[in-house]
Coordinates of C-alpha atoms and ligand atoms in Angstrom, one line a residue:
M1 CA -0.2 -0.2 0.2
K2 CA 1.2 3.6 -0.2
I3 CA 0.6 5.4 2.4
L4 CA 1.4 9.4 2.5
F5 CA 1.9 10.3 6.2
T6 CA 0.8 14.8 6.6
T7 CA 1.8 15.3 9.8
S8 CA 3.6 18.2 11.2
E9 CA 5.8 16.6 13.5
A10 CA 7.9 13.5 13.0
V11 CA 11.0 11.8 14.7
P12 CA 13.7 12.7 15.1
F13 CA 13.0 15.6 12.2
C14 CA 11.0 17.8 14.5
K15 CA 8.6 17.2 17.8
T16 CA 6.8 18.3 21.0
G17 CA 5.0 15.9 21.7
G18 CA 3.8 11.4 21.1
L19 CA 2.8 12.9 17.7
G20 CA 6.1 13.0 16.9
D21 CA 7.0 9.6 17.9
V22 CA 4.1 8.4 15.9
C23 CA 5.3 9.7 13.0
G24 CA 8.5 8.4 13.0
S25 CA 8.0 5.3 14.4
L26 CA 4.8 3.8 12.7
P27 CA 6.0 4.2 9.2
L28 CA 9.1 2.8 9.6
E29 CA 6.9 -0.2 10.9
L30 CA 4.3 -0.1 7.6
A31 CA 7.7 -0.7 5.9
R32 CA 8.9 -3.4 7.6
L33 CA 5.9 -5.4 6.7
G34 CA 6.1 -4.1 2.7
H35 CA 4.5 -1.0 2.5
Q36 CA 5.6 2.1 1.2
P37 CA 4.8 4.9 3.4
V38 CA 6.2 8.3 2.5
V39 CA 6.0 11.2 5.3
I40 CA 5.9 15.2 4.6
L41 CA 6.4 17.7 6.9
P42 CA 6.6 21.6 6.6
A43 CA 10.5 22.3 6.5
F44 CA 11.0 23.7 10.8
R45 CA 14.0 25.1 11.2
Q46 CA 14.4 22.0 14.1
A47 CA 13.9 19.2 11.0
L48 CA 16.8 21.0 9.0
N49 CA 19.5 21.3 11.7
C50 CA 18.3 18.1 13.4
G51 CA 21.3 16.0 11.8
R52 CA 19.5 14.1 8.8
P53 CA 21.1 14.7 5.2
V54 CA 19.1 16.7 3.3
E55 CA 18.6 17.4 -0.1
P56 CA 16.8 19.1 -2.9
T57 CA 14.3 17.8 -4.6
G58 CA 15.2 20.4 -7.5
I59 CA 11.0 20.1 -7.6
R60 CA 9.2 23.7 -7.5
F61 CA 5.6 24.3 -6.4
E62 CA 3.4 27.2 -6.3
V63 CA -0.6 27.4 -4.3
P64 CA -2.8 30.4 -3.7
I65 CA -3.1 31.6 -0.3
G66 CA -6.3 33.5 -0.9
R67 CA -5.5 36.4 -3.4
K68 CA -1.9 35.7 -3.8
M69 CA 0.2 32.2 -5.1
V70 CA 3.2 31.2 -3.1
P71 CA 6.1 29.5 -4.0
G72 CA 7.5 26.3 -2.6
T73 CA 10.2 23.5 -3.0
F74 CA 10.6 20.1 -1.9
L75 CA 13.4 18.4 0.1
R76 CA 14.0 15.2 0.0
S77 CA 15.2 13.2 3.4
S78 CA 14.5 9.5 4.7
L79 CA 13.7 8.5 8.5
P80 CA 17.0 6.5 9.7
G81 CA 17.1 3.0 9.6
G82 CA 15.2 2.3 7.0
D83 CA 14.2 3.7 3.3
V84 CA 11.0 5.8 4.3
P85 CA 11.4 8.8 2.1
V86 CA 10.6 11.9 3.9
Y87 CA 9.4 15.4 2.0
L88 CA 9.9 18.5 3.5
V89 CA 7.8 21.8 2.6
H90 CA 10.5 24.2 2.2
Q91 CA 9.2 28.0 2.4
P92 CA 11.5 30.2 5.0
Q93 CA 8.7 32.6 5.5
Y94 CA 6.8 30.3 6.9
Y95 CA 8.7 27.1 8.6
D96 CA 12.2 29.3 9.6
R97 CA 11.3 30.1 13.0
A98 CA 12.6 29.5 16.5
E99 CA 9.5 26.6 17.4
L100 CA 7.0 24.9 15.6
Y101 CA 3.7 26.9 16.2
R102 CA 4.1 29.1 19.2
E103 CA 6.8 31.3 21.3
N104 CA 6.2 33.0 24.7
G105 CA 3.4 31.1 25.3
Q106 CA 2.0 32.8 21.8
D107 CA 0.9 31.0 19.2
Y108 CA 2.0 32.5 16.0
K109 CA -0.4 34.7 14.1
D110 CA 0.0 32.9 10.9
N111 CA -0.2 29.8 11.8
C112 CA -4.0 29.3 9.7
E113 CA -1.7 30.7 6.6
R114 CA 1.3 28.4 7.1
F115 CA -1.0 25.0 7.7
V116 CA -3.2 26.0 4.5
F117 CA 0.0 26.0 2.4
F118 CA 1.1 23.0 4.4
C119 CA -2.0 21.1 3.9
R120 CA -2.2 22.5 -0.4
A121 CA 1.9 21.9 -0.7
A122 CA 1.4 17.8 0.9
L123 CA -1.1 17.7 -2.2
E124 CA 0.8 19.2 -4.9
A125 CA 3.9 16.7 -4.0
I126 CA 1.7 13.6 -4.8
P127 CA 1.6 14.2 -8.6
L128 CA 4.6 16.3 -8.4
L129 CA 7.0 13.8 -6.8
G130 CA 5.1 10.9 -8.8
L131 CA 4.0 9.6 -5.4
G132 CA 1.7 6.9 -6.6
T133 CA -0.4 7.4 -2.9
E134 CA -3.6 5.4 -2.5
L135 CA -4.6 6.6 1.3
V136 CA -3.3 10.1 3.0
H137 CA -2.9 9.6 6.8
C138 CA -4.0 12.8 8.1
H139 CA -2.8 13.5 11.7
D140 CA -4.1 16.3 13.9
W141 CA -5.4 19.3 13.1
T142 CA -2.2 21.0 11.0
S143 CA -3.1 18.1 8.4
G144 CA -7.0 18.6 8.9
L145 CA -7.7 21.0 5.1
V146 CA -6.4 18.0 3.3
P147 CA -9.4 15.7 3.4
A148 CA -11.9 18.7 2.6
Y149 CA -9.7 19.6 -0.8
L150 CA -9.8 15.9 -1.6
K151 CA -13.6 16.4 -1.4
T152 CA -13.9 19.8 -2.6
E153 CA -11.7 21.4 -5.5
L154 CA -10.0 18.0 -5.9
A155 CA -12.8 16.3 -6.2
G156 CA -13.0 14.2 -10.2
V157 CA -9.7 15.4 -10.7
P158 CA -6.7 12.7 -11.3
P159 CA -5.1 11.6 -9.5
F160 CA -6.6 13.1 -6.7
D161 CA -10.4 11.3 -7.3
S162 CA -9.4 8.1 -6.2
L163 CA -7.3 8.6 -3.3
R164 CA -8.9 8.0 0.6
S165 CA -8.0 9.9 3.6
L166 CA -7.6 8.5 7.3
M167 CA -7.8 11.3 9.8
T168 CA -6.3 10.9 13.1
I169 CA -6.7 12.3 16.2
H170 CA -3.8 12.5 18.6
N171 CA -5.2 15.0 20.9
I172 CA -8.8 16.4 20.4
A173 CA -8.1 19.7 22.3
Y174 CA -6.0 20.9 19.8
Q175 CA -7.9 21.6 17.5
G176 CA -6.5 24.5 14.6
N177 CA -9.7 27.3 15.2
F178 CA -9.4 30.3 13.3
W179 CA -11.1 33.4 12.8
H180 CA -13.8 33.1 10.2
W181 CA -12.2 35.0 7.4
D182 CA -9.4 33.1 7.4
M183 CA -11.5 31.0 5.3
E184 CA -10.6 33.3 2.3
L185 CA -6.5 31.2 2.6
T186 CA -8.3 28.3 2.1
G187 CA -10.0 29.1 -1.4
I188 CA -12.7 26.2 -0.1
D189 CA -16.4 27.9 -0.7
W190 CA -17.8 29.4 1.9
K191 CA -20.7 27.4 1.5
Y192 CA -18.8 24.7 3.6
F193 CA -18.7 26.9 6.3
N194 CA -21.4 25.6 8.1
W195 CA -21.9 23.9 11.4
R196 CA -21.8 20.4 9.9
Q197 CA -18.6 20.9 8.1
M198 CA -16.0 23.3 8.5
E199 CA -17.7 25.7 11.2
F200 CA -17.5 25.8 15.0
Y201 CA -18.5 28.5 16.8
G202 CA -18.1 31.2 14.3
N203 CA -14.9 30.2 14.2
L204 CA -13.0 28.0 11.1
S205 CA -11.6 24.6 12.5
F206 CA -9.3 22.9 11.1
L207 CA -9.5 19.5 13.3
K208 CA -13.7 19.9 12.7
T209 CA -12.9 19.9 9.4
G210 CA -10.6 17.1 8.9
I211 CA -13.0 15.0 11.0
S212 CA -16.3 16.2 8.7
F213 CA -14.6 14.9 5.5
A214 CA -11.9 12.1 6.0
D215 CA -13.2 8.6 4.9
A216 CA -12.0 7.3 8.0
L217 CA -11.3 8.4 11.5
N218 CA -9.1 7.1 14.5
T219 CA -7.6 7.9 18.0
V220 CA -4.7 6.7 19.7
S221 CA -6.8 4.3 21.7
P222 CA -9.9 2.6 22.3
R223 CA -10.7 4.2 25.5
Y224 CA -10.4 7.8 23.9
A225 CA -12.1 7.2 20.8
Q226 CA -15.2 6.4 23.4
E227 CA -14.6 8.9 25.2
I228 CA -14.5 11.8 22.8
Q229 CA -17.9 10.8 21.8
S230 CA -19.1 13.1 24.7
A231 CA -18.5 15.9 26.6
P232 CA -15.8 17.0 28.7
L233 CA -13.4 15.3 26.6
G234 CA -15.0 16.1 23.6
C235 CA -14.1 19.4 23.3
G236 CA -17.1 20.4 21.4
L237 CA -16.9 18.4 18.9
E238 CA -18.5 15.0 20.5
G239 CA -22.0 15.6 18.6
I240 CA -19.9 15.3 15.3
L241 CA -17.7 12.4 16.1
Q242 CA -21.5 11.0 17.3
Q243 CA -22.4 11.2 13.9
R244 CA -19.3 9.2 12.3
H245 CA -19.5 6.8 15.1
D246 CA -19.5 4.0 12.6
D247 CA -16.4 5.6 11.4
L248 CA -14.4 6.0 14.0
F249 CA -12.0 3.6 15.8
G250 CA -9.4 3.2 18.6
I251 CA -5.7 2.3 18.2
M252 CA -3.2 2.3 20.4
N253 CA 0.3 4.0 20.1
G254 CA 2.9 1.8 20.0
V255 CA 6.7 2.1 21.4
D256 CA 9.9 2.1 19.1
Y257 CA 11.9 -0.5 20.8
S258 CA 14.9 0.4 19.1
E259 CA 14.8 4.1 20.6
W260 CA 13.3 2.9 24.4
N261 CA 14.6 -0.3 25.7
P262 CA 16.8 0.1 28.3
E263 CA 18.9 -3.4 27.1
I264 CA 20.5 -1.1 24.5
D265 CA 19.5 2.4 25.6
S266 CA 22.6 4.3 24.5
H267 CA 21.7 7.5 26.4
L268 CA 22.0 5.5 29.9
N269 CA 25.8 5.5 29.5
G270 CA 26.7 1.9 29.6
N271 CA 24.2 0.8 32.6
N272 CA 22.0 -1.1 30.4
Y273 CA 20.0 -4.0 32.1
G274 CA 17.2 -6.1 31.1
A275 CA 15.4 -8.7 33.0
N276 CA 18.3 -10.8 33.7
N277 CA 20.5 -8.4 35.4
L278 CA 17.2 -6.4 36.6
A279 CA 18.2 -5.5 39.9
A280 CA 21.6 -4.3 39.0
G281 CA 20.9 -2.4 36.5
K282 CA 18.3 -0.8 37.9
Q283 CA 20.2 0.2 40.7
A284 CA 23.3 1.6 38.7
C285 CA 20.7 4.0 37.3
K286 CA 19.0 4.7 40.0
A287 CA 22.6 6.0 41.8
A288 CA 23.7 7.8 38.2
L289 CA 20.5 9.6 37.8
Q290 CA 20.1 10.4 42.2
R291 CA 24.3 11.8 41.0
E292 CA 23.2 13.7 37.6
M293 CA 20.2 15.6 39.6
G294 CA 22.1 16.6 42.7
L295 CA 20.3 14.1 45.2
P296 CA 21.1 12.4 47.9
E297 CA 22.2 8.6 46.8
V298 CA 19.8 6.8 48.7
A299 CA 19.2 3.3 47.3
D300 CA 15.3 2.1 49.7
Q301 CA 13.6 5.2 49.3
P302 CA 11.2 5.2 46.4
L303 CA 12.2 7.9 43.4
I304 CA 8.8 8.8 42.0
A305 CA 9.5 10.2 38.1
L306 CA 7.4 13.0 35.9
I307 CA 8.0 13.9 32.7
G308 CA 6.1 15.6 30.2
R309 CA 4.4 19.1 29.2
L310 CA 3.4 21.1 32.4
A311 CA 0.0 21.1 31.4
D312 CA -3.0 20.9 33.3
Q313 CA -4.1 18.1 30.8
K314 CA -0.9 16.1 32.7
G315 CA -2.6 16.4 36.0
F316 CA -0.4 19.4 37.2
D317 CA -3.0 21.0 38.9
L318 CA -3.7 17.6 41.2
V319 CA 0.4 17.4 41.6
A320 CA 0.8 20.5 42.6
Q321 CA -1.9 20.0 45.2
L322 CA -0.4 16.9 46.4
I323 CA 3.0 17.4 45.8
P324 CA 3.8 20.3 49.2
Q325 CA 2.5 17.8 51.8
W326 CA 4.3 14.5 50.3
V327 CA 7.7 16.4 50.7
A328 CA 6.8 17.1 54.2
N329 CA 5.9 14.0 55.4
S330 CA 7.4 11.3 53.3
N331 CA 10.8 10.3 52.3
A332 CA 10.3 9.6 48.9
Q333 CA 12.5 11.9 46.4
W334 CA 11.3 13.1 43.3
V335 CA 12.4 13.9 39.7
I336 CA 10.5 16.2 37.7
L337 CA 11.4 16.8 33.5
G338 CA 9.0 19.3 31.7
T339 CA 8.1 22.8 30.5
G340 CA 5.0 24.3 29.6
E341 CA 3.1 26.8 32.1
Y342 CA 5.1 29.5 33.8
H343 CA 3.1 28.8 37.3
Y344 CA 4.3 25.4 37.1
H345 CA 7.7 26.3 36.2
E346 CA 8.3 28.2 39.4
L347 CA 6.2 26.0 41.8
F348 CA 8.3 23.3 41.0
W349 CA 11.6 25.5 40.6
R350 CA 10.6 26.8 44.6
L351 CA 10.3 23.2 45.8
A352 CA 13.7 22.1 44.8
E353 CA 15.2 25.2 45.9
Q354 CA 13.4 24.5 49.7
N355 CA 14.1 20.6 49.4
P356 CA 17.0 20.1 47.5
E357 CA 17.5 16.6 49.2
K358 CA 14.1 15.6 48.1
V359 CA 13.5 17.0 44.7
A360 CA 15.5 17.5 41.4
V361 CA 14.0 19.7 38.9
K362 CA 15.1 20.6 35.3
L363 CA 13.0 22.7 33.7
G364 CA 13.4 22.8 29.7
F365 CA 13.0 19.4 26.9
A366 CA 15.9 16.8 27.1
N367 CA 15.7 13.5 25.4
D368 CA 18.5 12.0 26.6
L369 CA 17.7 13.3 30.1
A370 CA 13.8 11.7 29.5
H371 CA 15.9 8.3 29.3
R372 CA 18.2 8.2 31.9
I373 CA 15.2 9.1 34.3
E374 CA 12.8 6.3 32.8
A375 CA 15.8 4.0 33.7
G376 CA 16.6 5.3 37.3
A377 CA 12.9 5.6 38.5
D378 CA 11.3 3.6 40.7
M379 CA 7.7 4.7 39.6
F380 CA 6.3 7.0 37.2
L381 CA 3.7 9.2 37.7
M382 CA 1.0 10.0 35.0
P383 CA -2.0 11.2 36.7
S384 CA -3.3 13.0 33.5
R385 CA -6.5 14.6 33.6
Y386 CA -7.0 12.6 30.0
E387 CA -4.7 10.8 27.9
P388 CA -5.2 10.0 24.0
C389 CA -2.6 7.3 24.6
G390 CA 0.5 8.6 26.3
L391 CA 3.6 6.8 25.7
N392 CA 5.8 7.6 28.8
Q393 CA 3.6 5.0 30.5
L394 CA 4.1 2.7 27.7
Y395 CA 8.2 3.4 28.0
S396 CA 8.1 2.9 32.0
L397 CA 6.9 -0.5 31.3
K398 CA 9.6 -1.4 29.6
Y399 CA 12.3 0.2 32.5
G400 CA 10.9 -1.6 34.9
T401 CA 9.5 1.6 36.3
V402 CA 6.1 1.3 37.8
P403 CA 3.8 3.6 36.5
V404 CA 0.8 5.3 38.6
V405 CA -1.9 6.5 36.5
H406 CA -5.4 8.1 36.5
A407 CA -7.4 6.0 34.4
T408 CA -8.1 7.8 31.3
G409 CA -8.1 6.9 27.7
G410 CA -5.0 5.2 26.5
L411 CA -3.4 4.8 30.9
A412 CA -6.5 2.8 31.5
D413 CA -6.0 1.0 28.0
S414 CA -2.6 0.2 29.2
I415 CA -2.5 0.0 33.1
T416 CA -3.5 -2.6 35.2
N417 CA -4.1 -1.4 38.4
L418 CA -2.9 -3.9 41.4
T419 CA -5.8 -5.5 43.4
D420 CA -5.3 -9.3 44.2
D421 CA -7.3 -10.2 41.3
S422 CA -5.3 -8.5 38.7
L423 CA -2.2 -10.1 40.5
A424 CA -3.2 -13.3 40.4
A425 CA -3.8 -13.3 37.1
G426 CA -0.6 -12.1 36.2
K427 CA -1.6 -9.2 34.7
A428 CA -1.0 -6.3 37.2
N429 CA 1.9 -3.7 35.9
G430 CA 0.9 -0.6 38.3
F431 CA -1.3 1.3 40.2
S432 CA -4.2 3.9 39.1
F433 CA -6.9 5.8 40.2
D434 CA -10.4 6.6 38.8
T435 CA -11.5 10.2 40.3
Y436 CA -9.7 12.4 39.3
D437 CA -9.0 14.5 42.4
V438 CA -6.2 14.7 44.5
T439 CA -7.4 12.4 47.5
A440 CA -7.3 9.6 44.8
L441 CA -4.1 10.3 43.3
A442 CA -2.8 10.0 46.7
D443 CA -4.6 6.7 47.5
A444 CA -2.8 5.6 44.7
L445 CA 0.8 7.0 45.7
H446 CA 0.2 5.5 48.8
R447 CA -0.9 2.1 47.7
A448 CA 2.3 2.3 45.3
C449 CA 5.2 3.4 47.5
H450 CA 3.4 0.9 50.5
T451 CA 4.3 -1.8 48.1
Y452 CA 7.9 -0.5 47.2
V453 CA 8.6 -0.3 50.8
N454 CA 7.1 -2.7 52.5
N455 CA 6.6 -5.9 49.6
R456 CA 9.4 -6.7 47.5
P457 CA 8.1 -9.5 46.1
V458 CA 4.8 -7.9 44.6
W459 CA 6.9 -4.8 43.1
D460 CA 9.0 -7.2 41.6
Q461 CA 5.8 -9.1 40.0
L462 CA 4.6 -5.5 38.7
V463 CA 8.1 -4.7 37.5
R464 CA 8.3 -8.1 35.6
T465 CA 4.7 -8.3 33.9
G466 CA 5.3 -4.6 32.8
M467 CA 8.9 -5.5 31.1
Q468 CA 7.7 -8.3 29.4
Q469 CA 4.4 -7.1 27.9
D470 CA 4.8 -5.9 24.6
W471 CA 3.8 -2.3 23.3
S472 CA 5.6 -2.5 19.9
W473 CA 4.2 -0.9 16.5
T474 CA 4.2 -4.6 15.4
H475 CA 0.1 -4.9 16.5
S476 CA -0.6 -1.7 16.0
A477 CA 0.8 -1.3 12.5
H478 CA -1.5 -4.4 11.4
E479 CA -4.7 -2.7 13.4
Y480 CA -3.6 0.4 11.0
L481 CA -3.4 -1.7 7.9
Q482 CA -6.9 -3.0 8.2
L483 CA -8.0 0.5 8.7
Y484 CA -6.3 1.6 5.7
S485 CA -8.0 -1.6 3.4
R486 CA -11.3 -0.8 5.0
T487 CA -10.9 3.1 4.0
L488 CA -9.8 2.1 0.7
S489 CA -12.5 -0.5 -0.3
G490 CA -15.5 0.5 1.7
A491 CA -18.4 2.7 2.6
T492 CA -17.8 5.9 4.1
N493 CA -20.0 8.4 6.0
A494 CA -17.5 11.4 4.9
A495 CA -18.7 14.5 4.6
R496 CA -19.8 15.6 0.3
G497 CA -18.0 18.2 -1.5
Ligands
ADP1 P1 1.7 14.5 24.7 O1 2.0 14.2 23.1 O2 0.3 14.2 24.9 O3 2.6 15.3 25.1 P2 2.5 11.5 25.2 O4 2.5 10.6 26.6 O5 2.4 10.9 24.6 O6 2.2 13.3 25.4 O7 4.5 12.1 24.3 C1 5.0 13.0 25.1 C2 6.7 12.7 24.4 O8 7.2 13.9 24.9 C3 7.2 11.6 25.2 O9 7.9 10.9 24.4 C4 8.3 12.3 26.3 O10 9.4 11.3 26.9 C5 8.6 13.6 25.2 N1 8.8 14.5 26.8 C6 7.2 15.3 26.9 N2 8.3 16.3 27.6 C7 9.8 16.4 27.1 C8 10.5 17.1 28.1 N3 10.5 18.1 28.8 N4 11.7 16.4 27.7 C9 12.1 15.5 27.0 N5 11.0 14.4 26.3 C10 9.8 14.8 26.6

């Protein structure tokens, strides 16, 4: 199958979250299975500076943006470790910037224009680069107009008339909503600016557009596919998702174990370990992490880790309520890596300054440290308010670091709470809580710490169960292939032009 991934992130070119991990690793798995994926993404400054070889294709194009024609070129690169081509849409005026979407807490003012250009350019690439694409796999709002162009101005136009589209929703809270006059930039007829297709509370919505026009839809876990069909997790799009529920699927993200595996992880500075040398390996990684983060090197107190965007979505509002008391009353150590909302930066920075023996914080984005934290921590806290899939809990399982999670979305689909029954069934791999409040979070964390300190045999069983589980792409890639086949052959309830 020839699949074109349209995305604004793909590891190692550029990444702000799980979207980048998925679009860097799923295509590799599809190629291994004998298919022909191609990735197209904006030539962001990060992508050009990431160290991958990039060469010009010599192919130029021009697309309409409102009343002007804007030129661009395609650059060619590839994903590491395979032959998956990556095309970069080069237009420095839009993409040569310090960040991908926003700077200093403000979205770039021309984001609509930047991603209208990207959606149009991705479609131009299909004939110009001779891609022979059968299915366009669109990711998140930044690709949301692609299905709409296929169903409107490109309907009946070869080679686009035979193309089908799949829209993957990685996080429905990020919708790409812009004021209504930006419809002019898209070139799409105003008749589609209605509540069933492109309009969302008076605004132009890229994500709603993608959801309306794509032939099939999926989210990144089965539970999240259910949750977004009602409020509040549908973020206002629950109505249209209910209408399309026959075309909406949930496929769990996979992990790239060539990147995230403690046996071969080069970021661990030689402290590699697997099931065979687990105790010694974890201990060495824990001591190394404590040294690196300036914490006392104690072996038997639990070390709790948090990595992620410092945002309410990730449950940091609960953490902020819990952590001051917890730090005062327990001897657990905390390692926090993240960047995001300023008030969390301030809170964690202050906590670390006041409790240097218990709290260590790194405010920034540091992939290598993220690997060492996964290896060195005893437990990984992920109390997300909602979580489309979540990757860090899956990495944690592989690194023998026990997840403590809010049972929502992909966290509920991957983490089985410790109970007598789940332990006896060999399924327990972590701790979870159902009600999103600080009492329930504290209870789950108490259970985890109590088990760690007082019941090592059970703790070790949790660790081993998690490490043995296979969350690689193998299974999920097959599910995507089934969905691609269905989309190519099947009926659809997508909006028509
Ligand atoms: P989301 O996509 O919602 O941010 P995920 O758990 O799906 O959350 O994926 C987050 C990815 O980004 C993981 O690979 C995680 O390790 C990484 N990550 C997030 N914040 C940081 C950070 N500050 N430093 C390094 N890696 C980070």
